[in-house]
Tab-separated table of C-alpha atoms and ligand atoms in Angstrom:
chain	number	residue	atom	x	y	z
A	153	MET	CA	111.214	78.702	82.753
A	154	ARG	CA	108.954	78.360	79.944
A	155	THR	CA	106.628	81.318	79.438
A	156	GLN	CA	104.518	80.546	76.309
A	157	SER	CA	102.431	77.254	76.727
A	158	ALA	CA	101.440	75.726	73.654
A	159	PRO	CA	97.767	76.840	73.608
A	160	TRP	CA	99.000	80.294	73.792
A	161	ARG	CA	101.265	80.161	70.944
A	162	ALA	CA	98.346	78.529	68.973
A	163	VAL	CA	96.263	81.499	69.787
A	164	ALA	CA	99.076	83.744	68.849
A	165	VAL	CA	99.565	82.170	65.599
A	166	LEU	CA	95.848	81.746	64.719
A	167	ALA	CA	95.641	85.541	65.394
A	168	SER	CA	98.441	86.332	63.054
A	169	VAL	CA	97.010	84.285	60.202
A	170	LEU	CA	93.536	85.831	60.509
A	171	LEU	CA	95.268	89.365	60.810
A	172	VAL	CA	97.174	88.529	57.396
A	173	GLY	CA	93.725	87.348	56.056
A	174	GLY	CA	91.755	90.362	56.901
A	175	VAL	CA	94.639	92.838	55.425
A	176	ALA	CA	94.487	90.838	52.462
A	177	ALA	CA	90.436	90.914	52.376
A	178	CYS	CA	89.529	94.472	53.354
A	179	GLY	CA	92.697	96.581	53.357
A	180	ASN	CA	92.761	99.248	56.253
A	181	SER	CA	89.109	98.727	57.306
A	182	ASP	CA	88.463	98.620	61.010
A	183	THR	CA	87.517	94.991	62.284
A	184	GLY	CA	84.912	96.734	64.242
A	185	GLY	CA	86.358	96.063	67.841
A	186	GLY	CA	88.807	98.725	67.884
A	187	SER	CA	91.847	96.998	66.600
A	188	LYS	CA	92.883	97.728	63.131
A	189	ASP	CA	94.116	95.480	60.490
A	190	ASP	CA	96.785	97.755	59.056
A	191	GLY	CA	99.570	95.837	60.215
A	192	LYS	CA	100.210	97.802	63.220
A	193	ILE	CA	100.173	96.700	66.602
A	194	THR	CA	98.015	98.192	69.164
A	195	LEU	CA	99.337	98.531	72.696
A	196	GLY	CA	97.420	99.053	75.577
A	197	PHE	CA	99.199	100.651	78.532
A	198	SER	CA	98.026	101.425	81.903
A	199	GLN	CA	100.280	103.550	83.814
A	200	VAL	CA	100.134	103.872	87.811
A	201	GLY	CA	100.001	107.362	87.760
A	202	ALA	CA	102.256	110.970	87.683
A	203	GLU	CA	103.344	110.550	91.439
A	204	SER	CA	107.102	110.921	90.797
A	205	GLY	CA	109.823	112.479	88.787
A	206	TRP	CA	110.267	108.637	88.052
A	207	ARG	CA	106.929	108.189	86.887
A	208	THR	CA	107.198	110.883	84.403
A	209	ALA	CA	110.381	109.968	82.823
A	210	ASN	CA	109.101	106.365	82.402
A	211	THR	CA	105.676	107.820	80.781
A	212	THR	CA	108.025	109.954	78.540
A	213	SER	CA	110.209	106.939	77.555
A	214	ILE	CA	107.300	104.569	76.817
A	215	LYS	CA	105.537	107.153	74.374
A	216	GLU	CA	108.674	108.053	72.808
A	217	SER	CA	109.571	104.448	72.251
A	218	ALA	CA	106.096	103.555	70.947
A	219	ALA	CA	106.258	106.243	68.299
A	220	ALA	CA	109.584	105.031	67.066
A	221	ALA	CA	108.786	101.430	67.080
A	222	GLY	CA	105.761	102.380	64.828
A	223	ILE	CA	103.184	101.054	67.674
A	224	GLU	CA	99.926	102.356	68.384
A	225	LEU	CA	99.830	103.455	72.133
A	226	LYS	CA	96.553	103.739	73.976
A	227	PHE	CA	97.401	105.295	76.989
A	228	ASP	CA	95.559	105.670	80.579
A	229	ASP	CA	96.973	107.165	83.642
A	230	ALA	CA	95.231	105.219	86.934
A	231	GLN	CA	96.095	107.969	89.518
A	232	GLN	CA	97.255	105.616	91.769
A	233	LYS	CA	94.042	103.696	91.915
A	234	GLN	CA	93.935	99.917	91.358
A	235	GLU	CA	90.325	100.338	90.425
A	236	ASN	CA	90.912	102.519	87.608
A	237	GLN	CA	93.699	100.014	86.072
A	238	ILE	CA	91.153	97.406	86.051
A	239	LYS	CA	88.692	99.489	84.248
A	240	ALA	CA	91.586	100.450	81.588
A	241	ILE	CA	92.393	96.960	81.288
A	242	ARG	CA	88.907	96.006	80.751
A	243	ASN	CA	88.475	98.747	78.221
A	244	TYR	CA	91.438	97.581	76.346
A	245	ILE	CA	90.163	94.068	76.055
A	246	GLN	CA	86.931	95.276	74.869
A	247	GLN	CA	88.789	97.418	72.222
A	248	LYS	CA	90.826	94.107	71.351
A	249	VAL	CA	94.133	95.721	71.170
A	250	ASP	CA	96.945	93.480	70.319
A	251	VAL	CA	99.144	93.487	73.509
A	252	ILE	CA	98.044	94.949	77.099
A	253	ALA	CA	100.808	96.333	79.146
A	254	PHE	CA	100.817	97.671	82.685
A	255	SER	CA	102.447	98.869	85.603
A	256	PRO	CA	100.477	97.560	88.701
A	257	VAL	CA	100.128	100.074	91.398
A	258	VAL	CA	99.940	97.274	94.050
A	259	GLU	CA	100.812	93.727	93.977
A	260	SER	CA	97.844	91.832	94.935
A	261	GLY	CA	94.248	91.258	93.579
A	262	TRP	CA	95.013	91.007	89.635
A	263	ASP	CA	94.027	87.576	88.786
A	264	THR	CA	90.491	87.974	87.627
A	265	VAL	CA	91.172	90.801	85.102
A	266	LEU	CA	94.194	89.143	83.906
A	267	LYS	CA	92.338	85.790	83.337
A	268	GLU	CA	89.861	87.890	81.280
A	269	ALA	CA	92.653	89.229	79.169
A	270	LYS	CA	94.101	85.689	78.698
A	271	ASP	CA	90.357	84.287	77.848
A	272	ALA	CA	90.355	87.033	75.180
A	273	GLY	CA	93.773	85.654	73.790
A	274	ILE	CA	95.510	88.952	74.394
A	275	PRO	CA	99.046	88.654	75.829
A	276	VAL	CA	99.843	90.715	79.134
A	277	ILE	CA	103.493	92.257	79.944
A	278	LEU	CA	104.084	93.401	83.187
A	279	THR	CA	106.590	96.274	83.359
A	280	ASP	CA	108.221	98.098	86.330
A	281	ARG	CA	106.103	96.471	88.959
A	282	SER	CA	104.813	92.774	89.340
A	283	VAL	CA	101.923	90.921	90.536
A	284	ASP	CA	101.963	88.309	93.294
A	285	SER	CA	99.610	85.940	91.044
A	286	ALA	CA	100.569	82.403	91.488
A	287	ASP	CA	99.568	81.496	88.014
A	288	LYS	CA	102.469	82.773	85.901
A	289	SER	CA	100.546	81.982	82.923
A	290	LEU	CA	98.470	85.116	83.145
A	291	TYR	CA	101.194	87.336	82.111
A	292	LYS	CA	104.292	86.910	79.456
A	293	THR	CA	106.921	88.579	81.247
A	294	PHE	CA	108.147	91.106	83.834
A	295	LEU	CA	110.352	93.703	82.663
A	296	GLY	CA	111.430	95.863	85.683
A	297	SER	CA	114.314	96.284	88.569
A	298	ASP	CA	115.155	94.197	91.296
A	299	PHE	CA	113.583	96.642	94.144
A	300	VAL	CA	115.007	94.068	97.040
A	301	LYS	CA	118.520	94.717	95.460
A	302	GLU	CA	117.936	98.342	95.467
A	303	GLY	CA	116.825	98.228	99.057
A	304	ARG	CA	119.933	95.927	100.290
A	305	LEU	CA	122.358	98.090	98.313
A	306	ALA	CA	121.244	101.182	100.325
A	307	GLY	CA	121.412	99.181	103.388
A	308	GLU	CA	124.830	97.920	102.700
A	309	TRP	CA	126.080	101.410	102.305
A	310	LEU	CA	124.746	102.786	105.679
A	311	VAL	CA	126.272	99.571	107.615
A	312	GLU	CA	129.496	100.609	105.831
A	313	GLN	CA	129.147	103.829	106.843
A	314	LYS	CA	128.157	103.346	110.385
A	315	LYS	CA	130.421	100.448	111.066
A	316	THR	CA	132.329	102.181	114.031
A	317	ALA	CA	128.939	103.598	115.431
A	318	SER	CA	129.274	102.571	119.288
A	319	GLY	CA	125.509	103.731	120.267
A	320	PRO	CA	122.064	103.104	118.772
A	321	VAL	CA	121.661	104.580	115.235
A	322	ASN	CA	117.956	105.937	114.776
A	323	ILE	CA	116.571	105.385	111.338
A	324	VAL	CA	113.140	106.510	109.997
A	325	GLU	CA	111.809	105.117	106.713
A	326	LEU	CA	109.453	106.546	104.260
A	327	GLN	CA	107.726	103.893	102.250
A	328	GLY	CA	106.118	104.057	99.008
A	329	ASN	CA	102.389	103.458	98.648
A	330	THR	CA	100.996	100.737	100.508
A	331	GLY	CA	101.133	97.146	98.769
A	332	ALA	CA	103.146	98.294	95.964
A	333	ALA	CA	106.051	95.871	95.087
A	334	PRO	CA	108.865	98.613	95.444
A	335	ALA	CA	107.590	99.427	98.694
A	336	ASN	CA	107.517	95.825	100.049
A	337	ASP	CA	110.574	94.927	98.395
A	338	ARG	CA	112.951	97.949	99.282
A	339	LYS	CA	111.658	97.594	102.872
A	340	LYS	CA	112.584	94.061	102.915
A	341	GLY	CA	116.042	94.451	101.051
A	342	PHE	CA	116.983	97.376	103.310
A	343	GLY	CA	115.932	95.652	106.563
A	344	GLU	CA	117.910	92.386	105.792
A	345	ALA	CA	121.020	94.480	105.307
A	346	ILE	CA	120.995	96.490	108.402
A	347	ALA	CA	120.479	93.280	110.284
A	348	ALA	CA	124.212	93.229	110.080
A	349	ASN	CA	124.679	95.968	112.791
A	350	PRO	CA	122.323	95.574	115.884
A	351	ASN	CA	123.001	99.094	116.461
A	352	LEU	CA	121.311	100.316	113.373
A	353	LYS	CA	117.372	100.494	114.231
A	354	ILE	CA	114.342	101.448	112.210
A	355	ILE	CA	112.246	103.586	114.893
A	356	ALA	CA	109.383	104.540	112.599
A	357	SER	CA	108.221	103.624	109.062
A	358	GLN	CA	105.201	104.706	107.398
A	359	PRO	CA	103.991	105.300	103.658
A	360	GLY	CA	104.721	108.681	101.803
A	361	ASP	CA	103.013	107.435	98.858
A	362	PHE	CA	106.058	108.015	96.559
A	363	THR	CA	105.032	111.831	96.606
A	364	ARG	CA	106.778	115.022	97.752
A	365	ALA	CA	103.841	116.292	99.511
A	366	GLY	CA	103.681	112.895	101.336
A	367	GLY	CA	107.528	112.685	102.234
A	368	LYS	CA	107.120	116.277	103.785
A	369	GLN	CA	103.910	115.552	105.456
A	370	VAL	CA	105.310	112.299	107.114
A	371	MET	CA	108.789	113.339	107.742
A	372	GLU	CA	107.085	116.180	109.964
A	373	GLN	CA	105.431	113.856	112.069
A	374	PHE	CA	108.525	111.654	112.364
A	375	LEU	CA	110.409	114.683	113.543
A	376	LYS	CA	107.986	115.947	115.988
A	377	ALA	CA	107.626	112.197	117.566
A	378	ASN	CA	111.469	111.431	117.539
A	379	PRO	CA	113.634	113.808	119.132
A	380	LYS	CA	116.971	111.718	117.665
A	381	ILE	CA	116.723	110.946	114.175
A	382	ASP	CA	120.322	109.925	112.591
A	383	VAL	CA	118.906	108.340	109.220
A	384	LEU	CA	116.590	108.724	106.784
A	385	PHE	CA	115.751	105.907	104.266
A	386	ALA	CA	113.327	107.097	101.610
A	387	HIS	CA	111.932	104.680	99.065
A	388	ASN	CA	112.322	107.261	96.360
A	389	ASP	CA	113.877	110.548	95.677
A	390	ASP	CA	110.699	112.760	95.502
A	391	MET	CA	109.574	111.731	98.979
A	392	GLY	CA	113.482	112.414	100.220
A	393	LEU	CA	112.939	115.962	98.367
A	394	GLY	CA	109.840	116.578	100.281
A	395	ALA	CA	111.644	115.515	103.472
A	396	LEU	CA	114.207	118.201	103.016
A	397	GLU	CA	111.796	120.747	103.415
A	398	ALA	CA	110.339	119.541	106.912
A	399	ILE	CA	114.298	118.925	108.079
A	400	THR	CA	115.167	122.334	107.266
A	401	ALA	CA	112.134	123.577	108.734
A	402	ALA	CA	112.977	121.738	111.942
A	403	GLY	CA	116.246	123.616	111.895
A	404	LYS	CA	118.383	120.503	111.017
A	405	VAL	CA	120.928	120.176	108.240
A	406	PRO	CA	119.897	117.538	105.827
A	407	GLY	CA	122.883	115.270	104.816
A	408	LYS	CA	124.927	116.186	108.127
A	409	ASP	CA	122.459	116.128	110.962
A	410	ILE	CA	120.670	113.404	109.012
A	411	THR	CA	122.009	111.058	106.393
A	412	ILE	CA	119.890	110.563	103.793
A	413	ILE	CA	119.564	107.664	101.669
A	414	THR	CA	117.026	107.560	98.784
A	415	VAL	CA	116.497	105.514	95.337
A	416	ASP	CA	115.868	106.312	91.830
A	417	ALA	CA	118.389	108.844	90.868
A	418	VAL	CA	116.032	111.422	88.844
A	419	LYS	CA	117.818	114.555	88.169
A	420	ASP	CA	116.555	116.414	91.255
A	421	GLY	CA	117.576	113.564	93.554
A	422	MET	CA	120.925	113.599	91.849
A	423	GLN	CA	121.473	117.249	92.174
A	424	ALA	CA	120.385	117.128	96.034
A	425	LEU	CA	122.967	114.467	96.102
A	426	ALA	CA	125.708	116.437	94.502
A	427	ASP	CA	124.829	119.283	96.914
A	428	GLY	CA	125.277	116.985	99.857
A	429	LYS	CA	121.790	117.108	100.902
A	430	PHE	CA	121.361	113.335	100.164
A	431	ASN	CA	124.369	111.162	100.865
A	432	PHE	CA	123.531	107.962	98.820
A	433	ILE	CA	121.125	106.797	96.004
A	434	ALA	CA	120.290	103.226	94.895
A	435	GLU	CA	119.747	103.791	91.131
A	436	CYS	CA	116.272	102.592	89.589
A	437	SER	CA	115.799	103.146	85.907
A	438	PRO	CA	112.555	104.170	84.444
A	439	LEU	CA	113.880	104.004	80.679
A	440	LEU	CA	111.867	100.796	80.335
A	441	GLY	CA	110.229	102.106	76.940
A	442	PRO	CA	112.538	100.467	74.163
A	443	GLN	CA	112.690	96.990	75.657
A	444	LEU	CA	108.817	97.162	76.209
A	445	MET	CA	108.209	97.734	72.732
A	446	ASP	CA	110.754	95.174	71.614
A	447	LEU	CA	108.629	92.625	73.846
A	448	ALA	CA	105.499	93.527	72.633
A	449	LYS	CA	106.458	92.902	69.149
A	450	LYS	CA	107.758	89.549	70.136
A	451	VAL	CA	104.581	88.360	72.164
A	452	HIS	CA	102.617	89.531	69.586
A	453	ALA	CA	104.464	87.577	67.072
A	454	GLY	CA	104.043	84.579	69.211
A	455	GLU	CA	107.659	84.451	69.966
A	456	GLU	CA	109.117	82.854	73.354
A	457	VAL	CA	110.333	85.806	75.658
A	458	PRO	CA	112.316	85.299	78.954
A	459	ALA	CA	109.910	85.065	82.044
A	460	ARG	CA	112.113	87.741	83.702
A	461	ILE	CA	113.868	90.857	82.309
A	462	GLU	CA	116.029	92.680	84.796
A	463	THR	CA	116.904	96.508	84.566
A	464	GLU	CA	120.639	97.007	84.974
A	465	GLU	CA	121.340	99.893	87.532
A	466	THR	CA	124.153	101.165	89.787
A	467	THR	CA	124.438	103.360	92.845
A	468	PHE	CA	125.569	107.013	93.660
A	469	THR	CA	127.617	108.628	96.137
A	470	THR	CA	127.930	112.552	96.166
A	471	GLU	CA	131.189	112.407	94.036
A	472	GLN	CA	129.522	110.097	91.595
A	473	ALA	CA	126.689	112.180	91.126
A	474	LYS	CA	128.527	115.333	90.525
A	475	GLU	CA	130.139	113.126	87.918
A	476	ALA	CA	127.163	111.847	86.576
A	477	LEU	CA	124.741	114.698	86.469
A	478	PRO	CA	125.792	116.709	83.276
A	479	ASN	CA	124.793	113.897	81.289
A	480	ARG	CA	121.750	112.781	83.206
A	481	LYS	CA	118.782	112.210	80.873
A	482	TYR	CA	116.011	112.358	83.435
B	534	GYE	O1	110.832	104.126	92.316
B	534	GYE	C1	109.031	105.779	92.334
B	534	GYE	C2	107.613	105.354	91.549
B	534	GYE	O2	107.509	101.443	90.439
B	534	GYE	C3	109.861	101.787	90.398
B	534	GYE	O3	107.248	104.227	91.564
B	534	GYE	C4	108.699	102.327	90.439
B	534	GYE	C5	108.501	103.428	91.784
B	534	GYE	C6	109.772	104.589	91.510
B	534	GYE	O4	106.570	106.345	92.178
B	534	GYE	O5	109.550	106.893	92.333
């Protein structure tokens, strides 16, 4: 699929001509709009928040990679609020940054601000999470995981584990924040996979906002309302880690009385898996920084980039977690 229409390329070429002209004419002086003409790319990045170990590792990856690539990074933490992200993107447009990248907290409601960036001639890169905009010309590319696949891998593992179950297997699900692509997609993939065995039933499913506190609180409610819980599927490690506290407090043994499946595979999650408190993790890599910087350089230069770049990922059992933990970077 083509990502870069002719008018976009024209704007990019014109921008670089102006940039080069500007450098020749007035050295390092500021253009007045905030974007410097010293040849350095300025990237405005709007991060979701700091809700999980995954997010912290992602932020570190982006900051370190920007420094290594010689890209000037403007960074904003939206504290899981869409309105803050829209504000940050508008600021970046006003400052005339060269490229905007963001990780949308929810999928919907971005068309207006994306159109504003497009009209200002600033290319946008989606990273980690995507948007549901029908107009694909509003952004250049989406770099991130296949969340449906992560959910499906989690579900397929469970189907295999429970293939000899003769009665109902009661599953509870801790979802990510409402409306987020990884919450919608992991739910979808998991649900599709477990449909292979009618004994596997999701008896409760609630958002825990991808945080430990959310996971703990919702798991407490699940345990109170449901005397028989066999499996927990948590959309990330942090909610699973919060749920561990609730499960232990209820006098149950995590990983034995309740099978626990999560997504991410950050260090704390991998430790819980190695300790037998979790049973399976579908990996989701937060180390998107280097690829993002590469893409920023390319779209700034007006080069074509693929419309979708998928992160490579794997899955872990307890044995595999024990092996991988000593070299785990995040
Ligand atoms: O799984 C979760 C984080 O968007 C892939 O967001 C990301 C998710 C990740 O809060 O831990």
